[in-house]
Amino acid sequence: MTEIPTLTLNNGVTLPALGLGVYQSAPEETSAAVETALRAGYRHLDTAAAYGNEREVGQGIVASGVPREEIVVETKIWVSDYGRERTLHAVDKATAKLGVDVIDLLILHQPLADHFDRTIEAYLALEEVYAAGRVRAIGVSNFTVTHLDRLAERSTVVPAVNQVELHPYFRQPELQAVHAERGILTQAWSPIGGITFYPGWGEDRRSVLDDPELTGITASHGVSPAQVMLQWHLQQGRSAIPKSTNPDRIRQNIDLHLTLSADELARIDGLDTGRRTGPDPDRHMPPEMLDRVIPEA
Ligand code: A2P
């Protein structure tokens, strides 16, 4: 295994550039995936209240035998828990389910475009728990530049990360440039383009894993398309959280022993379609998402 680079957040907290994602990992598979990942050398785990598997992430940590303090645990507050009191309580729920004393990185899952005041209240609650030492860093997810601007007007702590859809077909260069200017780490969700082939996400999609340009680069390095994409993220300084519950793929995704040339990086950049596959952060949130109850610990 090659050494995975370490990234430093804007408050000095560090994390490995590559972590395990558990979006759509069934609770009964999550603990084993986390254990496999930690044994393979991962030291960053990304979950969310809305994934329904925080408890199993905590169980996987214990089962792995890896000391808690070596691991960066990241989770997200769901939108139904936005608002000062609700968000403070959501932190208690997440902490208890994960079985940790301190959450390393706690972020808002989405902006609520048509309830932005509640989004702000939730973020200010994160600032409170950050000041109290209950989380080591705070951030956001799925924020556009406009959302970041609106947040900056009413908050004090610059988000440490913005976790957004980012893969070769949707690269968000303008957003990445704003992050770089403001000291916000770009964290890629669906870093190998899972959103381009997950079932149930609409028709008329092409899987980035089958892209001929990418498979051309892949062939010359003797690695998989996923490994090429992950190396592309790392060489461009991003944090990436590929999801897998398959032990071989979990191990493959951290076994990166290639270097991409400037030309190869540019060719991958050139695949950008400028169109997201996942949800539009400005959309009206459907009631079943807005009202979804995150269970007590
Ligand atoms: P699985 O869990 O069966 O491995 P993303 O993180 O970009 O959303 O991608 C996740 C999707 O990609 C999941 O469907 C996952 O399935 C699959 N996947 C993860 N690693 C690899 C890999 N190395 N090669 C091919 N598919 C992968």
PDB file of C-alpha atoms and ligand atoms in Angstrom:
ATOM      1  CA  MET A   1       0.000   0.000   0.000  1.00  0.00           C
ATOM      2  CA  THR A   2       1.281   3.471  -0.811  1.00  0.00           C
ATOM      3  CA  GLU A   3       1.199   6.200   1.751  1.00  0.00           C
ATOM      4  CA  ILE A   4      -2.066   8.123   1.537  1.00  0.00           C
ATOM      5  CA  PRO A   5      -1.426  11.906   1.813  1.00  0.00           C
ATOM      6  CA  THR A   6      -2.523  13.744   4.939  1.00  0.00           C
ATOM      7  CA  LEU A   7      -4.629  16.876   4.563  1.00  0.00           C
ATOM      8  CA  THR A   8      -4.741  19.678   7.113  1.00  0.00           C
ATOM      9  CA  LEU A   9      -8.043  21.432   7.776  1.00  0.00           C
ATOM     10  CA  ASN A  10      -8.263  25.191   8.322  1.00  0.00           C
ATOM     11  CA  ASN A  11      -8.095  24.708  12.111  1.00  0.00           C
ATOM     12  CA  GLY A  12      -5.041  22.436  12.057  1.00  0.00           C
ATOM     13  CA  VAL A  13      -6.915  19.116  12.398  1.00  0.00           C
ATOM     14  CA  THR A  14      -5.510  16.516  10.002  1.00  0.00           C
ATOM     15  CA  LEU A  15      -7.127  13.678   8.119  1.00  0.00           C
ATOM     16  CA  PRO A  16      -6.019  11.152   5.517  1.00  0.00           C
ATOM     17  CA  ALA A  17      -7.030  12.183   1.997  1.00  0.00           C
ATOM     18  CA  LEU A  18      -8.851   8.896   1.504  1.00  0.00           C
ATOM     19  CA  GLY A  19     -11.607   7.561   3.732  1.00  0.00           C
ATOM     20  CA  LEU A  20     -14.312   4.922   3.631  1.00  0.00           C
ATOM     21  CA  GLY A  21     -17.803   6.078   2.651  1.00  0.00           C
ATOM     22  CA  VAL A  22     -20.829   4.157   3.913  1.00  0.00           C
ATOM     23  CA  TYR A  23     -23.671   5.800   1.974  1.00  0.00           C
ATOM     24  CA  GLN A  24     -26.057   2.988   1.032  1.00  0.00           C
ATOM     25  CA  SER A  25     -24.102   0.472   3.094  1.00  0.00           C
ATOM     26  CA  ALA A  26     -26.782  -1.621   4.750  1.00  0.00           C
ATOM     27  CA  PRO A  27     -26.467  -1.515   8.544  1.00  0.00           C
ATOM     28  CA  GLU A  28     -25.803  -5.271   8.648  1.00  0.00           C
ATOM     29  CA  GLU A  29     -22.862  -4.871   6.229  1.00  0.00           C
ATOM     30  CA  THR A  30     -21.444  -1.657   7.616  1.00  0.00           C
ATOM     31  CA  SER A  31     -19.663  -2.975  10.673  1.00  0.00           C
ATOM     32  CA  ALA A  32     -17.741  -5.563   8.627  1.00  0.00           C
ATOM     33  CA  ALA A  33     -16.889  -2.989   5.943  1.00  0.00           C
ATOM     34  CA  VAL A  34     -15.530  -0.586   8.560  1.00  0.00           C
ATOM     35  CA  GLU A  35     -13.530  -3.342  10.233  1.00  0.00           C
ATOM     36  CA  THR A  36     -12.069  -4.468   6.881  1.00  0.00           C
ATOM     37  CA  ALA A  37     -11.217  -0.896   5.967  1.00  0.00           C
ATOM     38  CA  LEU A  38      -9.488  -0.102   9.241  1.00  0.00           C
ATOM     39  CA  ARG A  39      -7.472  -3.312   9.025  1.00  0.00           C
ATOM     40  CA  ALA A  40      -6.492  -2.365   5.459  1.00  0.00           C
ATOM     41  CA  GLY A  41      -5.119   0.973   6.661  1.00  0.00           C
ATOM     42  CA  TYR A  42      -8.040   3.410   6.332  1.00  0.00           C
ATOM     43  CA  ARG A  43      -8.151   5.966   9.144  1.00  0.00           C
ATOM     44  CA  HIS A  44     -11.092   8.119   8.032  1.00  0.00           C
ATOM     45  CA  LEU A  45     -14.737   7.035   8.032  1.00  0.00           C
ATOM     46  CA  ASP A  46     -17.610   9.098   6.659  1.00  0.00           C
ATOM     47  CA  THR A  47     -21.180   8.384   7.702  1.00  0.00           C
ATOM     48  CA  ALA A  48     -24.384  10.361   8.339  1.00  0.00           C
ATOM     49  CA  ALA A  49     -27.395  10.251  10.618  1.00  0.00           C
ATOM     50  CA  ALA A  50     -29.536   9.780   7.515  1.00  0.00           C
ATOM     51  CA  TYR A  51     -27.613   6.672   6.412  1.00  0.00           C
ATOM     52  CA  GLY A  52     -28.970   4.800   9.439  1.00  0.00           C
ATOM     53  CA  ASN A  53     -25.632   3.108  10.137  1.00  0.00           C
ATOM     54  CA  GLU A  54     -23.770   5.296  12.646  1.00  0.00           C
ATOM     55  CA  ARG A  55     -24.113   2.641  15.329  1.00  0.00           C
ATOM     56  CA  GLU A  56     -22.591  -0.003  13.042  1.00  0.00           C
ATOM     57  CA  VAL A  57     -19.706   2.328  12.188  1.00  0.00           C
ATOM     58  CA  GLY A  58     -18.985   2.538  15.913  1.00  0.00           C
ATOM     59  CA  GLN A  59     -19.194  -1.251  16.215  1.00  0.00           C
ATOM     60  CA  GLY A  60     -16.768  -1.681  13.306  1.00  0.00           C
ATOM     61  CA  ILE A  61     -14.268   0.620  15.008  1.00  0.00           C
ATOM     62  CA  VAL A  62     -14.389  -1.435  18.191  1.00  0.00           C
ATOM     63  CA  ALA A  63     -14.170  -4.738  16.285  1.00  0.00           C
ATOM     64  CA  SER A  64     -11.108  -3.584  14.333  1.00  0.00           C
ATOM     65  CA  GLY A  65      -9.011  -3.095  17.445  1.00  0.00           C
ATOM     66  CA  VAL A  66      -7.595   0.118  15.946  1.00  0.00           C
ATOM     67  CA  PRO A  67      -7.249   2.752  18.677  1.00  0.00           C
ATOM     68  CA  ARG A  68     -10.072   5.281  18.492  1.00  0.00           C
ATOM     69  CA  GLU A  69      -7.679   8.239  18.538  1.00  0.00           C
ATOM     70  CA  GLU A  70      -6.066   7.094  15.275  1.00  0.00           C
ATOM     71  CA  ILE A  71      -9.369   7.391  13.400  1.00  0.00           C
ATOM     72  CA  VAL A  72     -11.115  10.456  11.973  1.00  0.00           C
ATOM     73  CA  VAL A  73     -14.853   9.925  12.355  1.00  0.00           C
ATOM     74  CA  GLU A  74     -17.065  12.169  10.251  1.00  0.00           C
ATOM     75  CA  THR A  75     -20.849  12.326  10.317  1.00  0.00           C
ATOM     76  CA  LYS A  76     -23.678  14.595   9.194  1.00  0.00           C
ATOM     77  CA  ILE A  77     -26.742  16.168  10.748  1.00  0.00           C
ATOM     78  CA  TRP A  78     -29.909  15.480   8.782  1.00  0.00           C
ATOM     79  CA  VAL A  79     -32.200  18.391   7.763  1.00  0.00           C
ATOM     80  CA  SER A  80     -35.070  17.367  10.046  1.00  0.00           C
ATOM     81  CA  ASP A  81     -32.716  18.085  12.944  1.00  0.00           C
ATOM     82  CA  TYR A  82     -31.910  21.653  11.860  1.00  0.00           C
ATOM     83  CA  GLY A  83     -32.637  24.422  14.377  1.00  0.00           C
ATOM     84  CA  ARG A  84     -30.616  25.196  17.511  1.00  0.00           C
ATOM     85  CA  GLU A  85     -32.215  22.804  20.026  1.00  0.00           C
ATOM     86  CA  ARG A  86     -32.777  20.030  17.527  1.00  0.00           C
ATOM     87  CA  THR A  87     -29.242  20.226  16.233  1.00  0.00           C
ATOM     88  CA  LEU A  88     -27.758  20.192  19.723  1.00  0.00           C
ATOM     89  CA  HIS A  89     -29.811  17.089  20.439  1.00  0.00           C
ATOM     90  CA  ALA A  90     -28.747  15.558  17.103  1.00  0.00           C
ATOM     91  CA  VAL A  91     -25.135  15.870  18.235  1.00  0.00           C
ATOM     92  CA  ASP A  92     -26.008  13.857  21.354  1.00  0.00           C
ATOM     93  CA  LYS A  93     -27.711  11.218  19.198  1.00  0.00           C
ATOM     94  CA  ALA A  94     -24.777  10.917  16.800  1.00  0.00           C
ATOM     95  CA  THR A  95     -22.196  10.798  19.586  1.00  0.00           C
ATOM     96  CA  ALA A  96     -24.094   8.058  21.421  1.00  0.00           C
ATOM     97  CA  LYS A  97     -24.726   5.956  18.310  1.00  0.00           C
ATOM     98  CA  LEU A  98     -21.106   6.194  17.186  1.00  0.00           C
ATOM     99  CA  GLY A  99     -19.962   5.356  20.710  1.00  0.00           C
ATOM    100  CA  VAL A 100     -17.412   8.169  20.787  1.00  0.00           C
ATOM    101  CA  ASP A 101     -16.784  11.040  23.194  1.00  0.00           C
ATOM    102  CA  VAL A 102     -15.820  13.533  20.514  1.00  0.00           C
ATOM    103  CA  ILE A 103     -16.801  13.575  16.835  1.00  0.00           C
ATOM    104  CA  ASP A 104     -13.841  14.508  14.652  1.00  0.00           C
ATOM    105  CA  LEU A 105     -15.718  16.184  11.822  1.00  0.00           C
ATOM    106  CA  LEU A 106     -19.403  17.093  11.993  1.00  0.00           C
ATOM    107  CA  ILE A 107     -21.128  18.644   8.999  1.00  0.00           C
ATOM    108  CA  LEU A 108     -24.576  19.733   7.844  1.00  0.00           C
ATOM    109  CA  HIS A 109     -25.864  17.198   5.318  1.00  0.00           C
ATOM    110  CA  GLN A 110     -27.516  19.678   2.959  1.00  0.00           C
ATOM    111  CA  PRO A 111     -28.530  23.306   2.799  1.00  0.00           C
ATOM    112  CA  LEU A 112     -32.257  23.842   3.152  1.00  0.00           C
ATOM    113  CA  ALA A 113     -32.647  26.322   0.340  1.00  0.00           C
ATOM    114  CA  ASP A 114     -36.166  27.370   1.294  1.00  0.00           C
ATOM    115  CA  HIS A 115     -35.522  27.260   5.064  1.00  0.00           C
ATOM    116  CA  PHE A 116     -32.113  28.831   5.097  1.00  0.00           C
ATOM    117  CA  ASP A 117     -32.640  30.382   8.534  1.00  0.00           C
ATOM    118  CA  ARG A 118     -32.887  26.895   9.972  1.00  0.00           C
ATOM    119  CA  THR A 119     -29.730  25.922   8.130  1.00  0.00           C
ATOM    120  CA  ILE A 120     -27.961  28.878   9.767  1.00  0.00           C
ATOM    121  CA  GLU A 121     -29.342  27.971  13.198  1.00  0.00           C
ATOM    122  CA  ALA A 122     -28.048  24.432  12.725  1.00  0.00           C
ATOM    123  CA  TYR A 123     -24.609  25.700  11.767  1.00  0.00           C
ATOM    124  CA  LEU A 124     -24.505  28.069  14.750  1.00  0.00           C
ATOM    125  CA  ALA A 125     -25.311  25.060  16.952  1.00  0.00           C
ATOM    126  CA  LEU A 126     -22.319  23.286  15.391  1.00  0.00           C
ATOM    127  CA  GLU A 127     -20.236  26.337  16.286  1.00  0.00           C
ATOM    128  CA  GLU A 128     -21.423  25.945  19.891  1.00  0.00           C
ATOM    129  CA  VAL A 129     -20.464  22.284  20.157  1.00  0.00           C
ATOM    130  CA  TYR A 130     -17.165  23.045  18.439  1.00  0.00           C
ATOM    131  CA  ALA A 131     -16.419  25.748  21.020  1.00  0.00           C
ATOM    132  CA  ALA A 132     -17.340  23.286  23.759  1.00  0.00           C
ATOM    133  CA  GLY A 133     -14.832  20.736  22.424  1.00  0.00           C
ATOM    134  CA  ARG A 134     -17.422  18.113  21.536  1.00  0.00           C
ATOM    135  CA  VAL A 135     -16.351  18.094  17.882  1.00  0.00           C
ATOM    136  CA  ARG A 136     -12.885  18.748  16.476  1.00  0.00           C
ATOM    137  CA  ALA A 137     -13.998  20.408  13.250  1.00  0.00           C
ATOM    138  CA  ILE A 138     -17.260  21.477  11.581  1.00  0.00           C
ATOM    139  CA  GLY A 139     -18.351  21.895   8.005  1.00  0.00           C
ATOM    140  CA  VAL A 140     -21.064  21.569   5.417  1.00  0.00           C
ATOM    141  CA  SER A 141     -22.122  19.409   2.510  1.00  0.00           C
ATOM    142  CA  ASN A 142     -23.791  20.120  -0.813  1.00  0.00           C
ATOM    143  CA  PHE A 143     -23.373  23.883  -0.413  1.00  0.00           C
ATOM    144  CA  THR A 144     -23.094  26.033  -3.526  1.00  0.00           C
ATOM    145  CA  VAL A 145     -21.074  29.271  -3.577  1.00  0.00           C
ATOM    146  CA  THR A 146     -24.290  31.190  -2.853  1.00  0.00           C
ATOM    147  CA  HIS A 147     -24.996  29.031   0.194  1.00  0.00           C
ATOM    148  CA  LEU A 148     -21.412  29.515   1.411  1.00  0.00           C
ATOM    149  CA  ASP A 149     -21.798  33.285   1.002  1.00  0.00           C
ATOM    150  CA  ARG A 150     -25.076  33.344   2.903  1.00  0.00           C
ATOM    151  CA  LEU A 151     -23.567  31.241   5.663  1.00  0.00           C
ATOM    152  CA  ALA A 152     -20.468  33.459   5.905  1.00  0.00           C
ATOM    153  CA  GLU A 153     -22.660  36.532   6.462  1.00  0.00           C
ATOM    154  CA  ARG A 154     -24.103  35.046   9.649  1.00  0.00           C
ATOM    155  CA  SER A 155     -21.492  32.712  11.114  1.00  0.00           C
ATOM    156  CA  THR A 156     -18.014  32.943  12.569  1.00  0.00           C
ATOM    157  CA  VAL A 157     -16.286  29.644  11.905  1.00  0.00           C
ATOM    158  CA  VAL A 158     -15.294  29.037   8.276  1.00  0.00           C
ATOM    159  CA  PRO A 159     -16.427  25.503   7.388  1.00  0.00           C
ATOM    160  CA  ALA A 160     -13.480  23.107   7.416  1.00  0.00           C
ATOM    161  CA  VAL A 161     -14.945  21.099   4.533  1.00  0.00           C
ATOM    162  CA  ASN A 162     -17.681  21.195   1.945  1.00  0.00           C
ATOM    163  CA  GLN A 163     -18.542  17.665   0.881  1.00  0.00           C
ATOM    164  CA  VAL A 164     -20.010  17.743  -2.624  1.00  0.00           C
ATOM    165  CA  GLU A 165     -20.730  15.547  -5.635  1.00  0.00           C
ATOM    166  CA  LEU A 166     -17.403  15.384  -7.437  1.00  0.00           C
ATOM    167  CA  HIS A 167     -16.186  12.831  -9.983  1.00  0.00           C
ATOM    168  CA  PRO A 168     -14.805  13.111 -13.519  1.00  0.00           C
ATOM    169  CA  TYR A 169     -18.241  13.807 -15.019  1.00  0.00           C
ATOM    170  CA  PHE A 170     -18.973  16.612 -12.522  1.00  0.00           C
ATOM    171  CA  ARG A 171     -15.909  18.442 -11.371  1.00  0.00           C
ATOM    172  CA  GLN A 172     -17.261  21.772 -10.076  1.00  0.00           C
ATOM    173  CA  PRO A 173     -14.068  23.765 -10.840  1.00  0.00           C
ATOM    174  CA  GLU A 174     -15.566  27.140  -9.819  1.00  0.00           C
ATOM    175  CA  LEU A 175     -16.690  25.797  -6.460  1.00  0.00           C
ATOM    176  CA  GLN A 176     -13.279  24.188  -5.918  1.00  0.00           C
ATOM    177  CA  ALA A 177     -11.591  27.534  -6.636  1.00  0.00           C
ATOM    178  CA  VAL A 178     -13.798  29.283  -4.056  1.00  0.00           C
ATOM    179  CA  HIS A 179     -12.973  26.585  -1.510  1.00  0.00           C
ATOM    180  CA  ALA A 180      -9.256  27.101  -2.150  1.00  0.00           C
ATOM    181  CA  GLU A 181      -9.579  30.874  -1.681  1.00  0.00           C
ATOM    182  CA  ARG A 182     -11.459  30.495   1.591  1.00  0.00           C
ATOM    183  CA  GLY A 183      -9.519  27.615   3.141  1.00  0.00           C
ATOM    184  CA  ILE A 184     -12.366  25.096   2.821  1.00  0.00           C
ATOM    185  CA  LEU A 185     -11.318  21.546   1.948  1.00  0.00           C
ATOM    186  CA  THR A 186     -13.115  20.077  -1.056  1.00  0.00           C
ATOM    187  CA  GLN A 187     -14.386  16.650  -0.089  1.00  0.00           C
ATOM    188  CA  ALA A 188     -15.678  14.499  -2.940  1.00  0.00           C
ATOM    189  CA  TRP A 189     -18.741  12.330  -2.493  1.00  0.00           C
ATOM    190  CA  SER A 190     -19.253   9.663  -5.128  1.00  0.00           C
ATOM    191  CA  PRO A 191     -15.561  10.125  -5.938  1.00  0.00           C
ATOM    192  CA  ILE A 192     -15.573   7.180  -8.358  1.00  0.00           C
ATOM    193  CA  GLY A 193     -18.889   8.262  -9.798  1.00  0.00           C
ATOM    194  CA  GLY A 194     -21.156   5.773  -8.017  1.00  0.00           C
ATOM    195  CA  ILE A 195     -23.975   8.236  -8.543  1.00  0.00           C
ATOM    196  CA  THR A 196     -23.533   7.680 -12.311  1.00  0.00           C
ATOM    197  CA  PHE A 197     -24.449   4.010 -11.957  1.00  0.00           C
ATOM    198  CA  TYR A 198     -26.363   3.540  -8.685  1.00  0.00           C
ATOM    199  CA  PRO A 199     -29.755   2.034  -9.412  1.00  0.00           C
ATOM    200  CA  GLY A 200     -32.721   4.334  -8.934  1.00  0.00           C
ATOM    201  CA  TRP A 201     -31.052   7.618  -9.835  1.00  0.00           C
ATOM    202  CA  GLY A 202     -32.769   8.253 -13.140  1.00  0.00           C
ATOM    203  CA  GLU A 203     -32.276   6.997 -16.643  1.00  0.00           C
ATOM    204  CA  ASP A 204     -29.989   8.209 -19.384  1.00  0.00           C
ATOM    205  CA  ARG A 205     -26.808   7.915 -17.358  1.00  0.00           C
ATOM    206  CA  ARG A 206     -23.392   6.644 -18.359  1.00  0.00           C
ATOM    207  CA  SER A 207     -21.227   4.980 -15.787  1.00  0.00           C
ATOM    208  CA  VAL A 208     -17.964   6.844 -15.473  1.00  0.00           C
ATOM    209  CA  LEU A 209     -16.316   3.474 -14.719  1.00  0.00           C
ATOM    210  CA  ASP A 210     -16.841   2.542 -18.393  1.00  0.00           C
ATOM    211  CA  ASP A 211     -15.624   5.805 -19.860  1.00  0.00           C
ATOM    212  CA  PRO A 212     -13.235   4.990 -22.757  1.00  0.00           C
ATOM    213  CA  GLU A 213     -10.847   7.859 -21.965  1.00  0.00           C
ATOM    214  CA  LEU A 214     -10.577   6.656 -18.401  1.00  0.00           C
ATOM    215  CA  THR A 215     -10.209   2.997 -19.293  1.00  0.00           C
ATOM    216  CA  GLY A 216      -7.453   4.025 -21.731  1.00  0.00           C
ATOM    217  CA  ILE A 217      -5.489   5.627 -18.882  1.00  0.00           C
ATOM    218  CA  THR A 218      -6.298   2.669 -16.670  1.00  0.00           C
ATOM    219  CA  ALA A 219      -4.825   0.167 -19.121  1.00  0.00           C
ATOM    220  CA  SER A 220      -1.459   1.928 -19.309  1.00  0.00           C
ATOM    221  CA  HIS A 221      -1.075   1.804 -15.512  1.00  0.00           C
ATOM    222  CA  GLY A 222      -2.383  -1.736 -14.959  1.00  0.00           C
ATOM    223  CA  VAL A 223      -4.888  -0.553 -12.350  1.00  0.00           C
ATOM    224  CA  SER A 224      -8.687  -0.211 -12.180  1.00  0.00           C
ATOM    225  CA  PRO A 225     -10.735   2.839 -13.243  1.00  0.00           C
ATOM    226  CA  ALA A 226     -11.618   3.406  -9.582  1.00  0.00           C
ATOM    227  CA  GLN A 227      -7.928   3.569  -8.670  1.00  0.00           C
ATOM    228  CA  VAL A 228      -7.244   6.070 -11.457  1.00  0.00           C
ATOM    229  CA  MET A 229     -10.093   8.297 -10.271  1.00  0.00           C
ATOM    230  CA  LEU A 230      -8.998   8.126  -6.647  1.00  0.00           C
ATOM    231  CA  GLN A 231      -5.420   8.994  -7.562  1.00  0.00           C
ATOM    232  CA  TRP A 232      -6.771  11.933  -9.608  1.00  0.00           C
ATOM    233  CA  HIS A 233      -8.491  13.245  -6.456  1.00  0.00           C
ATOM    234  CA  LEU A 234      -5.389  12.780  -4.329  1.00  0.00           C
ATOM    235  CA  GLN A 235      -3.032  14.470  -6.791  1.00  0.00           C
ATOM    236  CA  GLN A 236      -5.420  17.434  -6.967  1.00  0.00           C
ATOM    237  CA  GLY A 237      -5.496  17.772  -3.180  1.00  0.00           C
ATOM    238  CA  ARG A 238      -9.040  16.644  -2.440  1.00  0.00           C
ATOM    239  CA  SER A 239     -10.459  14.399   0.236  1.00  0.00           C
ATOM    240  CA  ALA A 240     -12.319  11.403  -1.227  1.00  0.00           C
ATOM    241  CA  ILE A 241     -14.587   8.863   0.427  1.00  0.00           C
ATOM    242  CA  PRO A 242     -15.251   5.927  -1.910  1.00  0.00           C
ATOM    243  CA  LYS A 243     -18.014   3.632  -0.696  1.00  0.00           C
ATOM    244  CA  SER A 244     -17.660  -0.122  -0.820  1.00  0.00           C
ATOM    245  CA  THR A 245     -18.866  -3.039   1.239  1.00  0.00           C
ATOM    246  CA  ASN A 246     -16.834  -5.505  -0.818  1.00  0.00           C
ATOM    247  CA  PRO A 247     -13.584  -6.458   0.972  1.00  0.00           C
ATOM    248  CA  ASP A 248     -11.530  -6.687  -2.219  1.00  0.00           C
ATOM    249  CA  ARG A 249     -12.744  -3.339  -3.491  1.00  0.00           C
ATOM    250  CA  ILE A 250     -12.267  -1.719  -0.070  1.00  0.00           C
ATOM    251  CA  ARG A 251      -8.639  -2.851  -0.157  1.00  0.00           C
ATOM    252  CA  GLN A 252      -8.194  -1.968  -3.833  1.00  0.00           C
ATOM    253  CA  ASN A 253      -9.407   1.580  -3.260  1.00  0.00           C
ATOM    254  CA  ILE A 254      -6.639   2.385  -0.811  1.00  0.00           C
ATOM    255  CA  ASP A 255      -3.950   0.478  -2.701  1.00  0.00           C
ATOM    256  CA  LEU A 256      -2.841   3.317  -4.935  1.00  0.00           C
ATOM    257  CA  HIS A 257       0.617   2.873  -6.385  1.00  0.00           C
ATOM    258  CA  LEU A 258       0.447   4.993  -9.498  1.00  0.00           C
ATOM    259  CA  THR A 259       1.275   8.563 -10.457  1.00  0.00           C
ATOM    260  CA  LEU A 260      -0.771  10.298 -13.126  1.00  0.00           C
ATOM    261  CA  SER A 261       1.011  12.650 -15.511  1.00  0.00           C
ATOM    262  CA  ALA A 262      -0.132  16.259 -15.962  1.00  0.00           C
ATOM    263  CA  ASP A 263      -1.522  15.215 -19.329  1.00  0.00           C
ATOM    264  CA  GLU A 264      -3.519  12.349 -17.792  1.00  0.00           C
ATOM    265  CA  LEU A 265      -4.900  14.627 -15.071  1.00  0.00           C
ATOM    266  CA  ALA A 266      -5.957  17.115 -17.759  1.00  0.00           C
ATOM    267  CA  ARG A 267      -7.606  14.361 -19.804  1.00  0.00           C
ATOM    268  CA  ILE A 268      -9.650  13.305 -16.775  1.00  0.00           C
ATOM    269  CA  ASP A 269     -10.538  16.953 -16.079  1.00  0.00           C
ATOM    270  CA  GLY A 270     -11.709  17.131 -19.679  1.00  0.00           C
ATOM    271  CA  LEU A 271     -14.443  14.541 -19.043  1.00  0.00           C
ATOM    272  CA  ASP A 272     -16.455  17.076 -17.037  1.00  0.00           C
ATOM    273  CA  THR A 273     -19.977  17.443 -18.413  1.00  0.00           C
ATOM    274  CA  GLY A 274     -20.860  20.306 -16.063  1.00  0.00           C
ATOM    275  CA  ARG A 275     -24.044  18.429 -15.116  1.00  0.00           C
ATOM    276  CA  ARG A 276     -24.675  16.938 -11.713  1.00  0.00           C
ATOM    277  CA  THR A 277     -26.287  13.498 -11.434  1.00  0.00           C
ATOM    278  CA  GLY A 278     -27.256  13.780  -7.772  1.00  0.00           C
ATOM    279  CA  PRO A 279     -29.824  16.122  -6.248  1.00  0.00           C
ATOM    280  CA  ASP A 280     -29.775  19.862  -6.928  1.00  0.00           C
ATOM    281  CA  PRO A 281     -28.847  21.582  -3.637  1.00  0.00           C
ATOM    282  CA  ASP A 282     -31.345  24.357  -4.418  1.00  0.00           C
ATOM    283  CA  ARG A 283     -34.290  22.039  -4.855  1.00  0.00           C
ATOM    284  CA  HIS A 284     -37.402  22.199  -2.743  1.00  0.00           C
ATOM    285  CA  MET A 285     -36.956  19.443  -0.161  1.00  0.00           C
ATOM    286  CA  PRO A 286     -39.790  16.890  -0.392  1.00  0.00           C
ATOM    287  CA  PRO A 287     -41.766  16.445   2.847  1.00  0.00           C
ATOM    288  CA  GLU A 288     -40.688  12.824   3.276  1.00  0.00           C
ATOM    289  CA  MET A 289     -37.088  14.050   3.526  1.00  0.00           C
ATOM    290  CA  LEU A 290     -37.802  17.196   5.482  1.00  0.00           C
ATOM    291  CA  ASP A 291     -39.873  15.343   8.078  1.00  0.00           C
ATOM    292  CA  ARG A 292     -37.844  12.166   8.273  1.00  0.00           C
ATOM    293  CA  VAL A 293     -37.271  11.328  11.913  1.00  0.00           C
ATOM    294  CA  ILE A 294     -33.741  10.405  12.926  1.00  0.00           C
ATOM    295  CA  PRO A 295     -34.201   7.860  15.740  1.00  0.00           C
ATOM    296  CA  GLU A 296     -32.976   8.421  19.256  1.00  0.00           C
ATOM    297  CA  ALA A 297     -29.741   6.658  20.202  1.00  0.00           C
TER     298      ALA A 297
HETATM  299  P1  A2P B   1     -19.614  -2.076  -3.759  1.00  0.00           P
HETATM  300  O1  A2P B   1     -20.011  -1.555  -2.401  1.00  0.00           O
HETATM  301  O2  A2P B   1     -20.344  -3.316  -4.127  1.00  0.00           O
HETATM  302  O3  A2P B   1     -18.119  -2.193  -3.931  1.00  0.00           O
HETATM  303  P2  A2P B   1     -19.034   6.099  -4.958  1.00  0.00           P
HETATM  304  O4  A2P B   1     -18.315   6.034  -3.655  1.00  0.00           O
HETATM  305  O5  A2P B   1     -18.300   6.886  -6.008  1.00  0.00           O
HETATM  306  O6  A2P B   1     -20.471   6.555  -4.823  1.00  0.00           O
HETATM  307  O7  A2P B   1     -19.083   4.618  -5.565  1.00  0.00           O
HETATM  308  C1  A2P B   1     -19.651   3.554  -4.832  1.00  0.00           C
HETATM  309  C2  A2P B   1     -20.100   2.478  -5.772  1.00  0.00           C
HETATM  310  O8  A2P B   1     -18.981   1.944  -6.469  1.00  0.00           O
HETATM  311  C3  A2P B   1     -20.737   1.318  -5.069  1.00  0.00           C
HETATM  312  O9  A2P B   1     -21.747   0.797  -5.917  1.00  0.00           O
HETATM  313  C4  A2P B   1     -19.591   0.310  -4.921  1.00  0.00           C
HETATM  314  O10 A2P B   1     -20.107  -0.988  -4.869  1.00  0.00           O
HETATM  315  C5  A2P B   1     -18.806   0.551  -6.175  1.00  0.00           C
HETATM  316  N1  A2P B   1     -17.362   0.373  -6.045  1.00  0.00           N
HETATM  317  C6  A2P B   1     -16.578   0.673  -4.988  1.00  0.00           C
HETATM  318  N2  A2P B   1     -15.290   0.444  -5.245  1.00  0.00           N
HETATM  319  C7  A2P B   1     -15.234   0.000  -6.511  1.00  0.00           C
HETATM  320  C8  A2P B   1     -14.179  -0.411  -7.355  1.00  0.00           C
HETATM  321  N3  A2P B   1     -12.927  -0.394  -6.942  1.00  0.00           N
HETATM  322  N4  A2P B   1     -14.504  -0.827  -8.609  1.00  0.00           N
HETATM  323  C9  A2P B   1     -15.788  -0.862  -9.041  1.00  0.00           C
HETATM  324  N5  A2P B   1     -16.830  -0.476  -8.278  1.00  0.00           N
HETATM  325  C10 A2P B   1     -16.562  -0.054  -7.026  1.00  0.00           C
END
